[in-house]
Amino acid sequence: MEWTAWFDAPEYEFARQVLQRGVASLYFVAFLSSLNQFPALLGERGLLPVPEYLEGFNRRGRPSLFRWRYSDRLLRAVCRSGMAIAATLITGLPQLGPPWVPLLAFLSLWLLYMSIVNVGQTFYGFGWEMLLLEAGFTVAFLGSDQAPPPRTILILLVWLVFRLEFGAGLIKIRGGPEWRDLTALYYHHETQPMPGPLSRQAHLLPKAWHRLEVLGNHLAQLVVPFFLFAPQPLASAAAGIIIFTQLWLVASGNFAWLNWMAIILAFAAVSDPVAHAVLPAIPLDWHASSADAGAGAGAAGSQAPVPWLVVVLVATVLLVVLSYRPIENLLSHHQLMNASFNRWQLVNTYGAFGTVTKRRIEIVVEGTLDDEPGNDADWREYGFKGKPGDVRRIPRQFAPYHLRLDWLMWFLPLRTVHEEWFYVFLAKLLAADRPMLRLLRHDPFDGERPRWVRASSYLYRFSTRAEFRATGQRWNRTLLYVAIPPSRLPPED
């Protein structure tokens, strides 16, 4: 049918390859992160046990496979199933079949991971969780190699990038004055939740450079996203700018898969001719080569079958209708950040760092084997994998892997240290709970139970170059106060 030709976008095959394999890769990382951390944090004997949470669970409001029953064994099966499905998509096996095969694969990832997120409580309360869910659902309708990429789905993915970038830009302009007076990056590299190996060097750059960083951020988030909808090659150029700025964020911090997802999604605006011009190794005509290699099996350049087109159009209409609330939110002076307007977490609103923390406060957890927990006791510090602790240690790069315990530790001084899960965490340390200790980098007692633990509040700042040469310390820290005094388990009867 001639009128259906517009819905085919054969010149975006490279974009489809990046989108499908890239999003599947991030799902693999997300399931791996849950497999390694969920049982200790939220499992049957976790900090916030899911079985207890399910007792008051709204079974109609938040879809989850665990709403009827949770067990750590079932959670691990869900994670391993998700990793297996994601691995097949990364290798491109489902994409070799008819369009409904990758559709079902991605929808399976979406439903499995949504089941985890919807019982994950505060440990899964991050914007990139709903971003992964929305991206997985939308990418599901890109189809397979047997039909051209659907143009409407590519437009909707560009719309997702627009909401991600423009929403973050508006949150900043409407947020703290540091974004408007261009001083936000005086602090952000130092106070961000989990610094990376290059964060200190980025922080020590001249203030004039930091002001240019903020200007560049405003340009990339408030102006460039509009050009994603422009004709080629402007759309590809806009995507390139977004990719470049996101790579700088990858290099200077650890934001789980947020930046990597933005990079992958930006390829929805990159056409094959532009990609080939930038990197000649990328084929200019994917469909001709596919037709030669797959004659008789359905070539990628052939017209999409009508039944598949109907499925794509139904999904398109659904996502367009659901876009009303996010558009309304973008135009509102009371803009919400990282919010979903439906229980399926589709077509959400995004944003981050509307205000920038000026000082870095860290909660340091210590234990002692001494009978009396005075200041002269032998207090030993627990080491976390990602969050700052040891003043000599270089911050590590973990993203796109998500260290959930470390991220929640960053929020404690911003909210309150008296969180339910944190007291349970301290009790787990007193009990030398092995699953919990495996989430840490260093147990100062090598599996032995401490008699007392305490939590202290410290002010951290990056060392200057002169201070580093003199002391070898990458951080300077100052004790502020003891946030939770020495505590121990009640004596056993």
Coordinates of C-alpha atoms in Angstrom, one line a residue, residues 50-416:
V50 CA 9.4 -6.8 50.5
P51 CA 7.1 -9.4 52.3
E52 CA 6.3 -6.8 54.9
Y53 CA 5.8 -4.1 52.2
L54 CA 3.4 -6.3 50.3
E55 CA 1.0 -6.5 53.3
G56 CA -0.1 -3.0 52.6
F57 CA 0.5 -3.2 48.8
N58 CA -2.1 -1.6 46.5
R59 CA -2.4 -4.6 44.1
R60 CA -4.3 -2.6 41.5
G61 CA -2.1 0.5 41.6
R62 CA 1.4 -0.9 41.1
P63 CA 1.7 -3.9 38.8
S64 CA 4.2 -6.5 39.9
L65 CA 4.7 -10.2 39.6
F66 CA 5.5 -10.2 43.3
R67 CA 2.1 -8.8 44.4
W68 CA 0.9 -12.3 45.2
R69 CA 4.1 -13.8 46.7
Y70 CA 7.7 -12.7 47.1
S71 CA 10.7 -14.9 47.8
D72 CA 14.4 -14.3 47.2
R73 CA 14.5 -17.4 45.0
L74 CA 11.8 -15.9 42.8
L75 CA 13.6 -12.6 42.6
R76 CA 16.7 -14.3 41.5
A77 CA 14.8 -16.2 38.8
V78 CA 13.3 -12.9 37.5
C79 CA 16.7 -11.3 37.4
R80 CA 18.4 -14.2 35.6
S81 CA 15.5 -14.4 33.1
G82 CA 15.8 -10.7 32.4
M83 CA 19.5 -11.0 31.9
A84 CA 19.1 -14.0 29.5
I85 CA 16.5 -12.2 27.4
A86 CA 18.6 -9.0 27.3
A87 CA 21.6 -11.0 26.2
T88 CA 19.8 -12.4 23.2
L89 CA 18.7 -8.9 22.2
I90 CA 22.3 -7.6 22.6
T91 CA 23.5 -10.3 20.2
G92 CA 20.6 -9.6 17.8
L93 CA 19.0 -13.0 17.7
P94 CA 15.3 -12.0 18.2
Q95 CA 15.9 -9.2 15.6
L96 CA 16.5 -11.9 12.9
G97 CA 12.9 -13.1 13.2
P98 CA 9.6 -11.4 12.5
P99 CA 8.8 -8.1 14.2
W100 CA 6.8 -9.6 17.0
V101 CA 9.8 -11.6 18.4
P102 CA 11.8 -8.5 19.6
L103 CA 8.5 -6.9 20.6
L104 CA 7.8 -9.7 23.0
A105 CA 11.4 -9.8 24.2
F106 CA 11.4 -6.1 25.1
L107 CA 7.9 -6.2 26.7
S108 CA 9.1 -9.1 28.8
L109 CA 12.1 -7.0 30.0
W110 CA 9.7 -4.1 30.7
L111 CA 7.3 -6.2 32.8
L112 CA 10.0 -8.1 34.7
Y113 CA 11.9 -5.0 35.6
M114 CA 8.7 -3.1 36.5
S115 CA 7.9 -5.9 38.9
I116 CA 11.1 -5.2 40.7
V117 CA 10.8 -1.4 40.7
N118 CA 7.3 -1.4 42.0
V119 CA 8.3 -3.2 45.2
G120 CA 11.8 -1.6 45.4
Q121 CA 10.6 1.2 47.7
T122 CA 13.2 3.9 48.4
F123 CA 16.1 1.9 46.9
Y124 CA 14.4 2.1 43.5
G125 CA 13.1 5.6 43.8
F126 CA 15.3 7.0 41.1
G127 CA 14.4 8.7 37.8
W128 CA 16.4 6.4 35.7
E129 CA 14.3 3.4 36.8
M130 CA 11.2 4.9 35.1
L131 CA 13.4 6.1 32.2
L132 CA 14.6 2.5 31.6
L133 CA 11.0 1.2 31.7
E134 CA 9.7 3.8 29.2
A135 CA 12.6 3.3 26.9
G136 CA 12.2 -0.5 26.9
F137 CA 8.5 -0.3 26.1
T138 CA 9.0 2.2 23.3
V139 CA 12.0 0.4 21.7
A140 CA 9.9 -2.8 21.7
F141 CA 8.0 -1.4 18.7
L142 CA 11.1 -0.8 16.5
G143 CA 10.5 -4.3 15.1
S144 CA 13.0 -6.6 13.5
D145 CA 15.4 -6.7 10.6
Q146 CA 12.6 -8.0 8.4
A147 CA 10.9 -4.6 8.3
P148 CA 12.1 -1.0 8.2
P149 CA 12.2 1.0 11.4
P150 CA 8.8 2.6 12.1
R151 CA 9.1 6.4 11.7
T152 CA 6.5 7.1 14.4
I153 CA 8.4 5.2 17.0
L154 CA 11.6 7.0 16.2
I155 CA 9.8 10.3 16.6
L156 CA 8.5 9.1 20.0
L157 CA 12.0 8.2 21.0
V158 CA 13.2 11.7 20.0
W159 CA 10.3 13.0 22.1
L160 CA 11.6 11.0 25.0
V161 CA 15.1 12.5 24.6
F162 CA 13.5 16.0 24.4
R163 CA 11.6 15.5 27.6
L164 CA 14.7 14.1 29.3
E165 CA 16.9 17.0 28.3
F166 CA 14.5 19.9 28.2
G167 CA 12.8 18.9 31.4
A168 CA 16.2 18.8 33.2
G169 CA 17.0 22.2 31.7
L170 CA 13.8 23.8 32.9
I171 CA 14.2 22.2 36.4
K172 CA 17.6 24.0 36.7
I173 CA 16.4 27.4 35.4
R174 CA 13.4 27.3 37.7
G175 CA 15.5 25.9 40.6
G176 CA 18.4 27.3 42.6
P177 CA 20.0 30.7 41.7
E178 CA 23.3 28.9 41.2
W179 CA 22.1 27.8 37.8
R180 CA 21.1 31.3 36.8
D181 CA 24.2 33.0 38.0
L182 CA 26.4 30.3 36.4
T183 CA 28.1 29.2 39.7
A184 CA 26.5 25.7 40.0
L185 CA 29.6 23.9 38.8
Y186 CA 31.7 25.6 41.4
Y187 CA 30.2 22.9 43.7
H188 CA 28.6 20.1 41.8
H189 CA 31.7 18.0 40.9
E190 CA 32.6 17.9 44.6
T191 CA 29.1 17.4 46.0
Q192 CA 27.5 15.1 43.5
P193 CA 26.2 11.8 44.9
M194 CA 29.0 9.6 43.8
P195 CA 32.2 11.2 42.3
G196 CA 34.2 9.4 39.7
P197 CA 38.0 9.1 39.1
L198 CA 38.1 12.4 37.2
S199 CA 35.7 14.4 39.4
R200 CA 38.4 16.0 41.5
Q201 CA 40.3 17.1 38.5
A202 CA 37.1 18.5 37.0
H203 CA 36.4 20.4 40.3
L204 CA 39.9 21.9 40.3
L205 CA 39.4 23.5 36.8
P206 CA 39.3 27.3 36.8
K207 CA 36.0 28.9 37.7
A208 CA 35.8 30.5 34.3
W209 CA 35.6 27.0 32.9
H210 CA 32.9 26.1 35.3
R211 CA 30.8 29.0 34.2
L212 CA 31.3 27.9 30.6
E213 CA 30.1 24.4 31.6
V214 CA 26.9 25.8 33.0
L215 CA 26.3 27.9 29.8
G216 CA 27.0 24.8 27.7
N217 CA 24.6 22.8 29.8
H218 CA 21.8 25.4 29.3
L219 CA 22.5 25.4 25.6
A220 CA 22.5 21.6 25.4
Q221 CA 19.3 21.2 27.4
L222 CA 17.2 24.3 26.6
V223 CA 18.0 25.0 22.9
V224 CA 19.5 22.0 21.3
P225 CA 16.6 19.5 22.0
F226 CA 14.3 21.5 19.6
F227 CA 16.7 20.8 16.7
L228 CA 16.2 17.0 17.2
F229 CA 12.9 17.5 15.3
A230 CA 14.7 19.5 12.5
P231 CA 15.5 18.0 9.0
Q232 CA 18.8 16.2 8.5
P233 CA 21.6 16.8 9.1
L234 CA 20.5 19.3 11.8
A235 CA 18.8 16.6 13.8
S236 CA 21.9 14.4 13.8
A237 CA 24.0 17.5 14.8
A238 CA 21.7 18.1 17.7
A239 CA 22.0 14.5 18.7
G240 CA 25.8 14.7 18.5
I241 CA 25.9 17.7 20.9
I242 CA 23.7 15.8 23.4
I243 CA 25.9 12.7 23.1
F244 CA 29.1 14.8 23.6
T245 CA 27.7 16.6 26.7
Q246 CA 26.5 13.3 28.2
L247 CA 29.9 11.7 27.7
W248 CA 31.4 14.6 29.7
L249 CA 28.9 13.7 32.5
V250 CA 29.9 10.0 32.2
A251 CA 33.6 11.0 32.6
S252 CA 33.0 13.3 35.6
G253 CA 30.6 11.3 37.7
N254 CA 28.6 8.2 38.5
F255 CA 24.9 8.5 37.6
A256 CA 24.0 4.8 37.1
W257 CA 22.7 4.4 33.5
L258 CA 21.1 7.9 33.2
N259 CA 23.8 9.4 31.0
W260 CA 24.2 6.2 29.0
M261 CA 20.5 6.0 28.3
A262 CA 20.5 9.6 27.1
I263 CA 23.4 8.8 24.7
I264 CA 21.7 5.7 23.4
L265 CA 18.3 7.4 22.9
A266 CA 19.9 10.4 21.1
F267 CA 20.8 8.0 18.2
A268 CA 17.1 8.0 17.3
A269 CA 17.8 11.3 15.5
V270 CA 20.9 10.1 13.7
S271 CA 20.3 9.0 10.1
D272 CA 22.4 6.4 8.2
P273 CA 23.9 9.0 5.7
V274 CA 25.1 11.2 8.6
A275 CA 26.4 8.2 10.6
H276 CA 28.3 7.0 7.5
A277 CA 29.8 10.4 6.8
V278 CA 31.1 10.6 10.3
L279 CA 32.2 6.9 10.5
P280 CA 32.6 5.4 7.0
A281 CA 32.7 1.9 8.5
I282 CA 29.0 2.2 9.2
P283 CA 27.1 0.9 6.1
L284 CA 25.3 3.5 4.1
D285 CA 22.7 1.1 2.8
W286 CA 21.9 -1.6 5.4
H287 CA 18.9 -2.7 3.5
A288 CA 20.7 -3.6 0.3
S289 CA 23.2 -5.8 2.2
S290 CA 20.4 -7.4 4.2
A291 CA 18.4 -8.1 1.0
D292 CA 21.5 -9.8 -0.6
A293 CA 22.2 -11.8 2.5
G294 CA 18.6 -12.7 3.4
A295 CA 16.8 -13.1 0.1
G296 CA 13.7 -15.2 0.6
A297 CA 13.6 -14.7 4.3
G298 CA 12.3 -11.1 4.4
A299 CA 14.7 -8.2 3.7
A300 CA 15.1 -5.3 6.0
G301 CA 14.3 -2.9 3.2
S302 CA 10.9 -4.4 2.4
Q303 CA 7.7 -2.6 3.3
A304 CA 6.3 -3.3 6.8
P305 CA 3.4 -5.7 6.8
V306 CA 0.1 -4.2 7.5
P307 CA -0.6 -6.2 10.7
W308 CA 2.7 -5.0 12.2
L309 CA 1.9 -1.4 11.0
V310 CA -1.4 -1.6 12.9
V311 CA 0.4 -2.7 16.1
V312 CA 2.8 0.2 15.7
L313 CA 0.0 2.7 15.2
V314 CA -1.9 1.5 18.2
A315 CA 1.3 2.0 20.3
T316 CA 1.9 5.4 18.8
V317 CA -1.6 6.6 19.6
L318 CA -1.3 5.3 23.1
L319 CA 2.0 7.2 23.8
V320 CA 0.8 10.3 22.1
V321 CA -2.3 10.4 24.3
L322 CA -0.2 9.8 27.4
S323 CA 2.0 12.8 26.4
Y324 CA -0.7 15.3 27.6
R325 CA 0.3 15.3 31.2
P326 CA 4.1 15.6 30.7
I327 CA 3.5 18.5 28.3
E328 CA 1.3 20.2 30.9
N329 CA 4.0 19.6 33.5
L330 CA 6.7 21.1 31.3
L331 CA 4.6 24.3 31.0
S332 CA 3.8 24.5 34.7
H333 CA 5.6 26.8 37.1
H334 CA 5.3 24.0 39.6
Q335 CA 7.1 21.5 37.4
L336 CA 7.4 18.0 38.9
M337 CA 10.8 16.2 38.6
N338 CA 11.0 12.5 37.8
A339 CA 7.3 11.7 38.0
S340 CA 5.0 9.2 36.3
F341 CA 1.4 9.9 35.6
N342 CA 0.2 6.3 35.1
R343 CA 0.8 3.0 36.8
W344 CA 2.7 1.6 33.8
Q345 CA 5.4 4.3 34.0
L346 CA 5.1 5.4 30.4
V347 CA 5.6 8.9 29.0
N348 CA 7.1 10.3 32.3
T349 CA 8.6 13.6 33.2
Y350 CA 12.3 13.9 34.0
G351 CA 14.8 16.2 35.5
A352 CA 17.7 16.4 38.0
F353 CA 19.6 18.7 40.2
G354 CA 17.3 21.7 40.3
T355 CA 19.4 22.8 43.2
V356 CA 23.1 22.1 43.9
T357 CA 24.4 21.2 47.3
K358 CA 27.1 23.6 48.4
R359 CA 28.8 21.3 51.0
R360 CA 29.5 17.6 51.0
I361 CA 28.4 15.9 54.2
E362 CA 29.2 12.2 54.5
I363 CA 27.9 9.7 57.1
V364 CA 30.8 7.6 58.3
V365 CA 30.0 4.3 59.9
E366 CA 32.4 2.8 62.5
G367 CA 32.6 -0.1 64.8
T368 CA 34.7 -1.3 67.7
L369 CA 35.4 -4.5 69.5
D370 CA 36.1 -2.7 72.8
D371 CA 33.8 -3.2 75.8
E372 CA 33.5 0.6 76.4
P373 CA 32.6 2.8 73.4
G374 CA 34.4 5.9 74.4
N375 CA 36.4 8.2 72.1
D376 CA 39.6 6.4 73.1
A377 CA 38.2 3.1 71.8
D378 CA 39.6 1.4 68.7
W379 CA 37.0 2.7 66.2
R380 CA 37.4 1.2 62.7
E381 CA 35.7 2.5 59.7
Y382 CA 33.6 0.5 57.3
G383 CA 34.5 1.0 53.6
F384 CA 31.8 1.5 50.9
K385 CA 32.4 0.7 47.3
G386 CA 31.4 4.0 45.7
K387 CA 30.7 6.7 48.3
P388 CA 33.7 8.7 49.7
G389 CA 35.3 7.4 52.8
D390 CA 39.0 6.8 52.8
V391 CA 40.5 10.2 52.2
R392 CA 43.4 8.7 50.1
R393 CA 41.3 6.5 47.9
I394 CA 40.6 7.5 44.3
P395 CA 36.8 7.5 43.6
R396 CA 36.0 4.6 41.3
Q397 CA 33.9 4.4 38.1
F398 CA 30.9 2.2 38.5
A399 CA 28.2 3.6 36.2
P400 CA 26.2 2.3 34.5
Y401 CA 26.2 -0.2 37.4
H402 CA 24.0 1.2 40.2
L403 CA 25.3 1.0 43.8
R404 CA 22.0 1.5 45.6
L405 CA 23.2 1.4 49.2
D406 CA 25.9 4.0 48.5
W407 CA 23.4 6.3 46.8
L408 CA 21.0 6.1 49.7
M409 CA 23.9 7.0 52.0
W410 CA 24.3 10.3 50.1
F411 CA 20.7 11.2 50.8
L412 CA 20.9 10.7 54.6
P413 CA 22.5 14.0 55.6
L414 CA 20.2 15.8 53.1
R415 CA 17.1 14.4 54.7
T416 CA 17.6 12.7 58.1

